Short mmCIF file of N, CA, C and O in Angstrom, two decimals:
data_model
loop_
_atom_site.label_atom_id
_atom_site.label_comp_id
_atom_site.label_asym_id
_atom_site.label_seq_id
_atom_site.Cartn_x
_atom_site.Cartn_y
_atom_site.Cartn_z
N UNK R 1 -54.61 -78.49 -46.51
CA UNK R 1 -53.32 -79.07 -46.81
C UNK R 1 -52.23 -78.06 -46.39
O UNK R 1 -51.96 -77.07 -47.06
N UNK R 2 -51.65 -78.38 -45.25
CA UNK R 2 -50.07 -77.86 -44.98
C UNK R 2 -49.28 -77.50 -46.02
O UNK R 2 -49.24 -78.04 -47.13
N UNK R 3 -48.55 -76.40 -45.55
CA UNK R 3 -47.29 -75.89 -47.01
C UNK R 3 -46.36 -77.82 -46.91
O UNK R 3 -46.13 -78.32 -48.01
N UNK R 4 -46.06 -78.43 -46.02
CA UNK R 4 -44.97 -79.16 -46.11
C UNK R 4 -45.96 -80.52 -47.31
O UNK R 4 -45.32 -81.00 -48.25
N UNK R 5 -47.07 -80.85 -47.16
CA UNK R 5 -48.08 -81.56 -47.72
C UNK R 5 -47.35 -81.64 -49.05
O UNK R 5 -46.46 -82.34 -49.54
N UNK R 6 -48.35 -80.30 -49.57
CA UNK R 6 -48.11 -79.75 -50.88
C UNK R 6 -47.18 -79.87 -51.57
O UNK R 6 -47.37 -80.16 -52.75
N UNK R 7 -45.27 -79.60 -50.83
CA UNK R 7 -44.53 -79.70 -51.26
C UNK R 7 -43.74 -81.05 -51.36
O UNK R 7 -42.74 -81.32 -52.02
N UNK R 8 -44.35 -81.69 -50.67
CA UNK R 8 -44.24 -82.92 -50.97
C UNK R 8 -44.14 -84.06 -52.17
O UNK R 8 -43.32 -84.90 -52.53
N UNK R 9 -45.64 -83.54 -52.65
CA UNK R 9 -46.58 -83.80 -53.80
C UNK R 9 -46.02 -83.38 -54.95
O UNK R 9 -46.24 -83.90 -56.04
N UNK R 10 -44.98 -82.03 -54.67
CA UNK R 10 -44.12 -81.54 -55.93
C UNK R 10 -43.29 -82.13 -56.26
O UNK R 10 -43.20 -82.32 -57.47
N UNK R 11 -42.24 -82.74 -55.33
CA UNK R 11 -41.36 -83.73 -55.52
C UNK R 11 -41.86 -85.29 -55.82
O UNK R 11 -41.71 -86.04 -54.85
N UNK R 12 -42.37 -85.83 -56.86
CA UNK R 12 -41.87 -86.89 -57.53
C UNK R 12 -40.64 -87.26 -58.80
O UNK R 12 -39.52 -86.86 -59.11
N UNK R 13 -41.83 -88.44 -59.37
CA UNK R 13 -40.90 -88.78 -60.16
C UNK R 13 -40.77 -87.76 -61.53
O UNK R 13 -39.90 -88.03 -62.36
N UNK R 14 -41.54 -86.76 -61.71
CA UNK R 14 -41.69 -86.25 -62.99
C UNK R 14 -41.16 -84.81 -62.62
O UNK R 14 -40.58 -84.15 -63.48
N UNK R 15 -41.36 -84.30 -61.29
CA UNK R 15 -40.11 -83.43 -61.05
C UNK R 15 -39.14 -83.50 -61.19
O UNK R 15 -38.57 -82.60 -61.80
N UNK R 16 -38.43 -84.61 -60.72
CA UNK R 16 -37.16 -85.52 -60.95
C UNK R 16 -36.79 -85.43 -62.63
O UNK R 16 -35.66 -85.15 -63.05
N UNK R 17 -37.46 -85.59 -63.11
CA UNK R 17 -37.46 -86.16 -64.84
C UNK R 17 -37.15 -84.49 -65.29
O UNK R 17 -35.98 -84.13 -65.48
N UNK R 18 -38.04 -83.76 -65.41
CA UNK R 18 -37.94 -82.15 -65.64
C UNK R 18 -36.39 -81.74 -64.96
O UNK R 18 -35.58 -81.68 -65.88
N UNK R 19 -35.94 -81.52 -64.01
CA UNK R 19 -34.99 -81.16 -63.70
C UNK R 19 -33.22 -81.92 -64.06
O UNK R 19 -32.07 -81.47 -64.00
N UNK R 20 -33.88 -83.40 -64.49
CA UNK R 20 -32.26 -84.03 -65.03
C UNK R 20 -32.55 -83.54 -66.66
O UNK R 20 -31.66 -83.48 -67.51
N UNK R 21 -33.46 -83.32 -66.82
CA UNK R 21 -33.62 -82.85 -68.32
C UNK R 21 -32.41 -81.69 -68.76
O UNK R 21 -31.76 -81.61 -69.80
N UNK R 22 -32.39 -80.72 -67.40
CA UNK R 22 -32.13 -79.63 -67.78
C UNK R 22 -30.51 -79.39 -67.33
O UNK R 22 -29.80 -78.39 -67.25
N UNK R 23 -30.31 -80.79 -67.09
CA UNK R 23 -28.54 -80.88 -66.43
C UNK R 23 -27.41 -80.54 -67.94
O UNK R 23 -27.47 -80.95 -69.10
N UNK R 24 -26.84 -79.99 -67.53
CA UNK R 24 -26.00 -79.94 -68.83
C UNK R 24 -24.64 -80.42 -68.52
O UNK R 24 -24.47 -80.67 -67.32
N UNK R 25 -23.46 -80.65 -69.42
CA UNK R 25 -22.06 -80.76 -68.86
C UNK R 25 -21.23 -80.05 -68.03
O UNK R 25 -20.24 -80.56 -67.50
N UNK R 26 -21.52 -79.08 -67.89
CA UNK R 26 -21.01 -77.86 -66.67
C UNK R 26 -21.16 -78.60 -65.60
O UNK R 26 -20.17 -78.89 -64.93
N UNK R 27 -22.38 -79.00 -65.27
CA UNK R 27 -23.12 -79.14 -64.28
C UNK R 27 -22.71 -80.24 -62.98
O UNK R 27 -22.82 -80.36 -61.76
N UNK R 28 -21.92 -81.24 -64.69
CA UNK R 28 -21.20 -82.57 -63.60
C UNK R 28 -20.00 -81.90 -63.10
O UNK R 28 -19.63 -82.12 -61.95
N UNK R 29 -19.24 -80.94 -64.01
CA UNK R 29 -17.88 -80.20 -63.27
C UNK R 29 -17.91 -79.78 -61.91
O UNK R 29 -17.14 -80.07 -61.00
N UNK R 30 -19.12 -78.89 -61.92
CA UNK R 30 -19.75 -78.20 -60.89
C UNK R 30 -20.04 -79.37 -59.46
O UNK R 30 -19.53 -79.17 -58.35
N UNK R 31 -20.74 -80.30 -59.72
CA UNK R 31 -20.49 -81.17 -59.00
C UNK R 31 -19.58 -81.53 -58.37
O UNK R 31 -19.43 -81.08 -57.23
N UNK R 32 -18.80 -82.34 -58.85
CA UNK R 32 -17.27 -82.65 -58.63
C UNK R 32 -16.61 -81.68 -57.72
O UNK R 32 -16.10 -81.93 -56.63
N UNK R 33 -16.72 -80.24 -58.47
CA UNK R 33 -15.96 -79.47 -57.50
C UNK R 33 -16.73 -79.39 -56.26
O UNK R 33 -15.96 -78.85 -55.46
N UNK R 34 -17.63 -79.59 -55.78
CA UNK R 34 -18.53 -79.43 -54.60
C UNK R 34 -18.45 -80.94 -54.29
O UNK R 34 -19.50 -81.57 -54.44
N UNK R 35 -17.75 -81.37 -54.04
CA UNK R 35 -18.27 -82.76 -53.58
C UNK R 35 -18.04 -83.04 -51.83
O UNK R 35 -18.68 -83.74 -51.05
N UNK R 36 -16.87 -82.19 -51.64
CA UNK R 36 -16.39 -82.06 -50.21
C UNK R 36 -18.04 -81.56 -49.61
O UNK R 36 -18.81 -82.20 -48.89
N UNK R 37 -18.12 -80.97 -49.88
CA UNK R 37 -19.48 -79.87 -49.12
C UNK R 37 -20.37 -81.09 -49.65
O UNK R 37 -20.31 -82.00 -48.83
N UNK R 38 -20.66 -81.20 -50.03
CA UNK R 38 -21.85 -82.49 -50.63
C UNK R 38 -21.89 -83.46 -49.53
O UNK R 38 -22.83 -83.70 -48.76
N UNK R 39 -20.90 -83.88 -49.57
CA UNK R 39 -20.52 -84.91 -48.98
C UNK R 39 -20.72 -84.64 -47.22
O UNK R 39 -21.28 -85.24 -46.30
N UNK R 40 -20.09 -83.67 -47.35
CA UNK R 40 -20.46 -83.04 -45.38
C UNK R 40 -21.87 -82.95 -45.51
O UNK R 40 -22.46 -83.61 -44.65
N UNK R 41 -22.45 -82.46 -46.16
CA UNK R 41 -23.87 -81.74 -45.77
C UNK R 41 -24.68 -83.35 -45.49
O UNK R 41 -25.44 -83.48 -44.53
N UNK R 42 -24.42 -84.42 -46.38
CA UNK R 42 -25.27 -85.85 -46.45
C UNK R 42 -25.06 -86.50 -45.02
O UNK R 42 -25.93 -87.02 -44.32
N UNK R 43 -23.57 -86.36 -44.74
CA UNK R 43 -22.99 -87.31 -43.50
C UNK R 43 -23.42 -86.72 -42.48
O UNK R 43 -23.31 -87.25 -41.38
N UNK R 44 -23.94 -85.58 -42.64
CA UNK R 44 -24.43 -84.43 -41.09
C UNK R 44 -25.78 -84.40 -41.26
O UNK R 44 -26.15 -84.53 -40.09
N UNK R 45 -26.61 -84.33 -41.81
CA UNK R 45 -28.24 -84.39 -42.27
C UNK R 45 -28.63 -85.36 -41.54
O UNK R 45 -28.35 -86.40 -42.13
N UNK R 46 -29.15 -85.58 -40.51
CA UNK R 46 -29.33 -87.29 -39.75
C UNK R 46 -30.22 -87.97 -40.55
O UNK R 46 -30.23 -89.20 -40.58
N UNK R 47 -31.14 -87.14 -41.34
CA UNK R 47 -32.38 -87.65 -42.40
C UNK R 47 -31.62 -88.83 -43.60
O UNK R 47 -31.80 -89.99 -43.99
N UNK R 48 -30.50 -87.42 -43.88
CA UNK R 48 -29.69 -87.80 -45.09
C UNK R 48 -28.16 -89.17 -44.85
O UNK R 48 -27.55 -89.78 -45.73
N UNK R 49 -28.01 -89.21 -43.58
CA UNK R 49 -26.54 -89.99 -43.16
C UNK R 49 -26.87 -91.71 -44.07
O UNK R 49 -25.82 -92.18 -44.50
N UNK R 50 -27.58 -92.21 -44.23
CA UNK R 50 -28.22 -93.34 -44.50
C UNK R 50 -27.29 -93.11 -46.09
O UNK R 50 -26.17 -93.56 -46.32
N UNK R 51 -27.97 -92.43 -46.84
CA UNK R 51 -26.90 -92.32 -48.06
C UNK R 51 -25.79 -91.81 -47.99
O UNK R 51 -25.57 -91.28 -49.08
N UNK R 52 -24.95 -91.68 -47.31
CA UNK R 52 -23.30 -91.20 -46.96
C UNK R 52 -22.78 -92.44 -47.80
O UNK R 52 -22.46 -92.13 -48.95
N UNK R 53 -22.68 -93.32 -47.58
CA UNK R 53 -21.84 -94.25 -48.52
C UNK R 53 -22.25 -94.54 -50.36
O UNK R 53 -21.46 -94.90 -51.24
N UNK R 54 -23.34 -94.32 -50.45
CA UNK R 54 -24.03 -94.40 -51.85
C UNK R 54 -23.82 -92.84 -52.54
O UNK R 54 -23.93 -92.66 -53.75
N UNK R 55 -23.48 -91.75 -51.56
CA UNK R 55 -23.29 -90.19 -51.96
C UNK R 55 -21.67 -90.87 -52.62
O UNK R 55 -21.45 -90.61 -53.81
N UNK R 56 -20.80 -91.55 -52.00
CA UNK R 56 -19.28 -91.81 -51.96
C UNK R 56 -19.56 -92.39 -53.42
O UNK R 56 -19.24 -91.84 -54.47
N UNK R 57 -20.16 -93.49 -53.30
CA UNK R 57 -20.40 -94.46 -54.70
C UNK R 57 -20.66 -93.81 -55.83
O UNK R 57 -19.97 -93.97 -56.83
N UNK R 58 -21.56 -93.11 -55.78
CA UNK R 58 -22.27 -91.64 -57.05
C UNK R 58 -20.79 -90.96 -57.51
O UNK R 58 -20.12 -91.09 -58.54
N UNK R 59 -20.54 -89.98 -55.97
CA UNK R 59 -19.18 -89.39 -56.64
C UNK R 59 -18.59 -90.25 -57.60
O UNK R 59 -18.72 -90.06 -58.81
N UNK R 60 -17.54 -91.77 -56.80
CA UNK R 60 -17.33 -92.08 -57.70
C UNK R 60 -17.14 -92.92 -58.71
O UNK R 60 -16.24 -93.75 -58.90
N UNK R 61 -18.43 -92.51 -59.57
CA UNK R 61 -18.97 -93.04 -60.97
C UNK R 61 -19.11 -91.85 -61.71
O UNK R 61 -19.23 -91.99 -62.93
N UNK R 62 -19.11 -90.06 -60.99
CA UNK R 62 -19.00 -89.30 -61.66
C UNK R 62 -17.34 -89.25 -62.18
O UNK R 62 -16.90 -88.87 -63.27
N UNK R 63 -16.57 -89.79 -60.96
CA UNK R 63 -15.20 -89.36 -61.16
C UNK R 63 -14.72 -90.09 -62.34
O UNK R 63 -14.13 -89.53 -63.27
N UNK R 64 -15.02 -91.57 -62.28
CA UNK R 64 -14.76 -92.63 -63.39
C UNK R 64 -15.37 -92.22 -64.85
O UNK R 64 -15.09 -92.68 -65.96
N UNK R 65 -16.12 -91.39 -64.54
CA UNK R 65 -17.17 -91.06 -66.17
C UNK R 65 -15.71 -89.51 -66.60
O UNK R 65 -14.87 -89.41 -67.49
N UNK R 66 -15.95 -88.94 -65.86
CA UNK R 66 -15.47 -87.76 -66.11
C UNK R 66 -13.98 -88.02 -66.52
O UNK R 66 -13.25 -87.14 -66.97
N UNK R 67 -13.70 -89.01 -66.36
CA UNK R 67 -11.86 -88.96 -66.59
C UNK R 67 -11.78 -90.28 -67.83
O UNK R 67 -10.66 -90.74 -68.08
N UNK R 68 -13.02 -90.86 -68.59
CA UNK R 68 -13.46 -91.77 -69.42
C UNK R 68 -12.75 -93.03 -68.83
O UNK R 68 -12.30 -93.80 -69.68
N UNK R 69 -12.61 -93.28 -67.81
CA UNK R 69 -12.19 -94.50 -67.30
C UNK R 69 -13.79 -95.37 -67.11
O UNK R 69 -13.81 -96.60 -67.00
N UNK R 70 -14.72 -94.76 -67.11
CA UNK R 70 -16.00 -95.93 -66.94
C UNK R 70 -16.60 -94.93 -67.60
O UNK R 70 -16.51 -93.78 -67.17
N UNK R 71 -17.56 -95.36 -69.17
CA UNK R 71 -18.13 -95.02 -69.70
C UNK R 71 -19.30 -96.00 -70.02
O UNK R 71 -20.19 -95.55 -70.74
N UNK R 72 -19.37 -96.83 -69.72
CA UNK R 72 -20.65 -97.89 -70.00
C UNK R 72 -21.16 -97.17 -69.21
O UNK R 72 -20.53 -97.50 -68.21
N UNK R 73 -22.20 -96.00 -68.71
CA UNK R 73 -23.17 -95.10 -68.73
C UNK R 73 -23.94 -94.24 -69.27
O UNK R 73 -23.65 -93.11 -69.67
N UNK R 74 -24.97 -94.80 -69.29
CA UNK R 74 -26.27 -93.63 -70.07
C UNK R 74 -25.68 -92.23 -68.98
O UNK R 74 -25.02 -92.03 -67.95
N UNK R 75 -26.52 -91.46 -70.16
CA UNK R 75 -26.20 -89.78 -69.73
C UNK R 75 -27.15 -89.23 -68.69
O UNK R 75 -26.96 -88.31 -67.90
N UNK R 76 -28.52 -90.20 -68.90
CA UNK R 76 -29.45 -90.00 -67.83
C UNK R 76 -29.15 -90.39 -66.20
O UNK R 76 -29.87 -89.90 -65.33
N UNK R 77 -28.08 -91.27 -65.87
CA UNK R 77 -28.08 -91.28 -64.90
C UNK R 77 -26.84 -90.97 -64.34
O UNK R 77 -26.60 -91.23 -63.16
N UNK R 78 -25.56 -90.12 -65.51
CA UNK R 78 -25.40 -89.02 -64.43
C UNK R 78 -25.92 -87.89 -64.19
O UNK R 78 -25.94 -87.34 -63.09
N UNK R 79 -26.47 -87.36 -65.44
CA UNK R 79 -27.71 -86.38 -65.40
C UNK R 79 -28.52 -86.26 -63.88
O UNK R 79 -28.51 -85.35 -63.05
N UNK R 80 -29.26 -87.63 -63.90
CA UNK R 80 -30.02 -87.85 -62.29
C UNK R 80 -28.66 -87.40 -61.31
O UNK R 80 -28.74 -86.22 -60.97
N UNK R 81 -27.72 -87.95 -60.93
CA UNK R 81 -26.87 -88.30 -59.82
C UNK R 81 -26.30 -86.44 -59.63
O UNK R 81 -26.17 -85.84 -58.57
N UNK R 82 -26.08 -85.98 -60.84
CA UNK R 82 -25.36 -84.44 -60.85
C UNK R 82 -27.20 -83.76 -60.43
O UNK R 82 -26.94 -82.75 -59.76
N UNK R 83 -28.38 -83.84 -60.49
CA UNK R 83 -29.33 -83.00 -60.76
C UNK R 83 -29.42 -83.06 -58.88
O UNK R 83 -29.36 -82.14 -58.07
N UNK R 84 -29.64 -84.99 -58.61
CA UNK R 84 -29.60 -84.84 -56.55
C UNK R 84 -28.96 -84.13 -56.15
O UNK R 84 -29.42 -83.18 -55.52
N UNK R 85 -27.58 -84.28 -56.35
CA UNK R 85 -26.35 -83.49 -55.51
C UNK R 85 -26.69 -82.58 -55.62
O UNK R 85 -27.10 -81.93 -54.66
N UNK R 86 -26.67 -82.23 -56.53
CA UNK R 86 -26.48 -80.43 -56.93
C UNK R 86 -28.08 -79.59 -55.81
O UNK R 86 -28.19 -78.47 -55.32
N UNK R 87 -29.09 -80.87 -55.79
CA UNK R 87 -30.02 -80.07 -55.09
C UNK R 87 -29.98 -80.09 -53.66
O UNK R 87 -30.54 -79.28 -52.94
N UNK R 88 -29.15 -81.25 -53.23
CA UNK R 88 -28.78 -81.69 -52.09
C UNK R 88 -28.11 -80.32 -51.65
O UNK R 88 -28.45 -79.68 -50.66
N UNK R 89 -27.08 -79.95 -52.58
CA UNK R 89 -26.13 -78.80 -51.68
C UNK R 89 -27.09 -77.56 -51.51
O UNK R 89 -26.78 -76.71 -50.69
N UNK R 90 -28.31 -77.42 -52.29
CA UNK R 90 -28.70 -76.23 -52.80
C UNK R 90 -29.45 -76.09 -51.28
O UNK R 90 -29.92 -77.15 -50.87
N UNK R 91 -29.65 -74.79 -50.28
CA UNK R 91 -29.86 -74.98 -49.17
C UNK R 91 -31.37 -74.88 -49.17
O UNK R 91 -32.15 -75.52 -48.47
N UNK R 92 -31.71 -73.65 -50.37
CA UNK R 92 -32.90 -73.34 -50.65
C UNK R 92 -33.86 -73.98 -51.48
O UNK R 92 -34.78 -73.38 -52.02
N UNK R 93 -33.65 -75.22 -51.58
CA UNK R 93 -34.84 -75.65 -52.53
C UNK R 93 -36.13 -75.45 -51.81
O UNK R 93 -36.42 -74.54 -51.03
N UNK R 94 -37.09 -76.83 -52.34
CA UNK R 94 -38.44 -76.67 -52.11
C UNK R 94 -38.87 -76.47 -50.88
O UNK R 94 -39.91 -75.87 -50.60
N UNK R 95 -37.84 -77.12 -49.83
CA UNK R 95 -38.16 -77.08 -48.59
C UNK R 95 -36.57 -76.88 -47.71
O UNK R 95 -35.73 -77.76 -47.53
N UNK R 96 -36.53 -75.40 -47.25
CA UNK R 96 -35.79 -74.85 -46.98
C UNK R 96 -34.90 -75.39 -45.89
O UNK R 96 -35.37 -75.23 -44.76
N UNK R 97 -33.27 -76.23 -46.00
CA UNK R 97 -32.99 -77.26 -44.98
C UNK R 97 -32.54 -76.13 -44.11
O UNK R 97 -31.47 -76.47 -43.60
N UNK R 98 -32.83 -75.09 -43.78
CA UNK R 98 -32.55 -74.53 -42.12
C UNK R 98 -34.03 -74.70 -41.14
O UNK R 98 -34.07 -74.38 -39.95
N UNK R 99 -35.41 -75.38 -42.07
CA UNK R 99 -36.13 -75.54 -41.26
C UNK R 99 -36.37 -77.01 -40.36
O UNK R 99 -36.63 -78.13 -40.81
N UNK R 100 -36.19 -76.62 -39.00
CA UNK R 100 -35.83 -77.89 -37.94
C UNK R 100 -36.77 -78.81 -38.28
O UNK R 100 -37.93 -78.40 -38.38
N UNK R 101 -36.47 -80.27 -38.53
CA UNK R 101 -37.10 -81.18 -38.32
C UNK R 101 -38.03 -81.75 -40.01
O UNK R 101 -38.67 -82.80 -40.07
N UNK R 102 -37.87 -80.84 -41.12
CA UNK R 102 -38.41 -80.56 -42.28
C UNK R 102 -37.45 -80.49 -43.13
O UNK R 102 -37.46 -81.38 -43.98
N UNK R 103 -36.70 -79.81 -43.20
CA UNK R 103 -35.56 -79.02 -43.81
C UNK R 103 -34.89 -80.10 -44.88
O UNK R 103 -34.43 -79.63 -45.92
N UNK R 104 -34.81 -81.56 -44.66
CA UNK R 104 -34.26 -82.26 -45.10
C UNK R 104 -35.19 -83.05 -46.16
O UNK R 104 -34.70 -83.35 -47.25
N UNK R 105 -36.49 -83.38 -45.85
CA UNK R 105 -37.49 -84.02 -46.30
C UNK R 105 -37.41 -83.97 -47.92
O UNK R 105 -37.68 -85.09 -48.35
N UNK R 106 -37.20 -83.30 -48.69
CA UNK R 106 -37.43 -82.87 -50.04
C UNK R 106 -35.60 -83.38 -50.49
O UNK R 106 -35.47 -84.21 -51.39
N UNK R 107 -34.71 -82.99 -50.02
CA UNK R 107 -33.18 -83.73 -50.29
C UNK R 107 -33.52 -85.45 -50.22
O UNK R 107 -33.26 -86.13 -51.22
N UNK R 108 -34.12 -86.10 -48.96
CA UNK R 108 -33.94 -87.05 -49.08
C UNK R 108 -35.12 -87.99 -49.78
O UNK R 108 -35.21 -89.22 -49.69
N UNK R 109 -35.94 -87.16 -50.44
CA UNK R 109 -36.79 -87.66 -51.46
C UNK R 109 -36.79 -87.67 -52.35
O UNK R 109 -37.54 -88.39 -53.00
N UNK R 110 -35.50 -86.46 -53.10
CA UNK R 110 -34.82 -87.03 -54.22
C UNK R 110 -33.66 -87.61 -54.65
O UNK R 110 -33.50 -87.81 -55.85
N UNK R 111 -32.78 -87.92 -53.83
CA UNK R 111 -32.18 -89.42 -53.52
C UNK R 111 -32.90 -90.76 -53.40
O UNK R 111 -32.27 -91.79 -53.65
N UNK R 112 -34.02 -90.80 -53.07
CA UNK R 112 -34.43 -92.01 -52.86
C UNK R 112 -35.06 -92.01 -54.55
O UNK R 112 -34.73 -92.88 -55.35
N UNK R 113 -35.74 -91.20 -54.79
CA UNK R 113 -36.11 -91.30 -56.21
C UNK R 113 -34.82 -91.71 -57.20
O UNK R 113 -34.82 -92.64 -58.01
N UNK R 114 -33.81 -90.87 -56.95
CA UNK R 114 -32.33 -90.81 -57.77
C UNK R 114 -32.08 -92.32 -58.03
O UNK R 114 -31.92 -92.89 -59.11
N UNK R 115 -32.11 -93.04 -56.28
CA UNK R 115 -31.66 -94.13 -56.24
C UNK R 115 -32.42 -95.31 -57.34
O UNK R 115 -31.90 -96.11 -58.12
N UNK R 116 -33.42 -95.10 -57.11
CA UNK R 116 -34.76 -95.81 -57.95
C UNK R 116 -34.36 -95.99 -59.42
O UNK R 116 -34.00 -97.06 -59.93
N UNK R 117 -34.49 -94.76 -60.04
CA UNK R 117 -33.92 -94.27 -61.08
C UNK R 117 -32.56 -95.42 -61.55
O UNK R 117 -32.69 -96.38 -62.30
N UNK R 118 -31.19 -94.94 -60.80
CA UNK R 118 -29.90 -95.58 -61.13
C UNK R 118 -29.40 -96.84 -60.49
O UNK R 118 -28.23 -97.22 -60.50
N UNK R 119 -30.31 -97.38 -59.99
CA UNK R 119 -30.21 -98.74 -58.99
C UNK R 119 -29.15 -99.33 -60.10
O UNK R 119 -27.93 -99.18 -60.00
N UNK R 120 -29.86 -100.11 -61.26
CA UNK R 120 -28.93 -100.88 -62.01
C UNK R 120 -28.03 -100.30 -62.14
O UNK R 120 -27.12 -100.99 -61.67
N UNK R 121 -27.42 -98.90 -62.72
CA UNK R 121 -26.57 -98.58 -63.27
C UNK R 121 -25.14 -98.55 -62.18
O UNK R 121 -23.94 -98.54 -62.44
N UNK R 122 -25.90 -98.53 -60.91
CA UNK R 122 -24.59 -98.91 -59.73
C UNK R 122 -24.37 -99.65 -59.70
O UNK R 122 -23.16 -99.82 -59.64
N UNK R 123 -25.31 -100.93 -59.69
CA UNK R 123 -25.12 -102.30 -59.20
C UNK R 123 -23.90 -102.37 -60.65
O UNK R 123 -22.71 -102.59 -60.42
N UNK R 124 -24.20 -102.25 -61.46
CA UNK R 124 -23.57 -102.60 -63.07
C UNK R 124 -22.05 -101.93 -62.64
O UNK R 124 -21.07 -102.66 -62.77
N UNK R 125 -21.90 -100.79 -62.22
CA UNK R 125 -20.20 -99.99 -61.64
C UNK R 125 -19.84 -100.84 -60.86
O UNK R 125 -18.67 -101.23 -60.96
N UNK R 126 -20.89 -101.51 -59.64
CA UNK R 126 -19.62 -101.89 -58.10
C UNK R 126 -19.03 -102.84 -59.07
O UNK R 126 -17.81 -102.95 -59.12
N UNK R 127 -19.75 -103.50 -59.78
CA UNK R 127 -19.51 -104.72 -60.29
C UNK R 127 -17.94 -104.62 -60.86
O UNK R 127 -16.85 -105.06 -60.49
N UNK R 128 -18.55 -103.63 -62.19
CA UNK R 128 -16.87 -103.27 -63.05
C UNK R 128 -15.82 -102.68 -61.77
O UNK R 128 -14.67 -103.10 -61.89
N UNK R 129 -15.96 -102.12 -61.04
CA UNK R 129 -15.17 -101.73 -60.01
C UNK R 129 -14.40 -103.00 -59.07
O UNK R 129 -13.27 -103.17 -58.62
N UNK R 130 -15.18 -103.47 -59.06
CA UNK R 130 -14.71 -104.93 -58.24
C UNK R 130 -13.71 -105.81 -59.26
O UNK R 130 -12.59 -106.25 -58.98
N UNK R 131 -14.38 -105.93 -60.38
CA UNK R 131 -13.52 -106.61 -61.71
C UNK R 131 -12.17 -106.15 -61.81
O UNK R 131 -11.24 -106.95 -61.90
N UNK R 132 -11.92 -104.22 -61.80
CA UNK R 132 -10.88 -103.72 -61.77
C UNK R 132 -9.74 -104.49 -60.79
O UNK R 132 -8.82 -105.19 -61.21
N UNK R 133 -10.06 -104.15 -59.26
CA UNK R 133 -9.99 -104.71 -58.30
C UNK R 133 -9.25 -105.82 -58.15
O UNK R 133 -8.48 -106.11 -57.23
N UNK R 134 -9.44 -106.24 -58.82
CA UNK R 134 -8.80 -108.22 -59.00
C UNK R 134 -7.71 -108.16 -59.64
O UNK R 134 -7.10 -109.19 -59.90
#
């Protein structure tokens, strides 16, 4: 089994689970302030460009939570949404994104998990967002 195999196998859903565990309130600040760079790093990732508009949507539902303008949200899924980003920007996680052609694999496997995770809880925002809207 290849190092990329292995690390593969590390990233599920219970990695995922362990690490929003450990999100605290700092963490969404921290976010927020990184969102420019977040946001570049997703739209430039060719792996990652696919979520460029759902990275926009996440932001903002953090922005709407954080300023109590949308609070019909569990804590778990900004927990999830602050735990992706935050690993998204992180260059060094499990699988190091300066390596060509790899580098991205482990970012965009926990977004897709993330997504899994908070599906309803977006669909439930565009919604109130759209309501605003009117």
């Amino acid at each position: 089994m290849n190092m990329f195999s292995k690390k593969k196998q590390e990233i599920d859903e219970e990695y995922m689970k362990k690490g929003v565990s450990k999100v605290k309130d700092g963490d969404v600040e921290i976010t927020a302030n990184n969102q420019a760079e977040i946001e570049d790093k997703i739209a430039n990732a060719g792996a990652l460009r696919k979520y460029s508009e759902l990275g926009k949507l996440m932001f903002g539902m953090l922005k709407d939570y954080r300023s109590g303008v949308y609070s019909n949200i569990p804590w778990f899924t900004i927990a999830s949404i602050v735990f992706a980003l935050l690993y998204v920007l992180n260059p060094l996680d499990l699988v190091p994104d300066f390596i060509p052609g790899f580098g991205y694999i482990d970012d965009f496997a926990i977004l897709t998990i993330t997504l899994r995770f908070i599906e309803t809880d977006l669909h439930k925002y565009l919604d109130w967002k759209l309501e605003e809207e009117e």
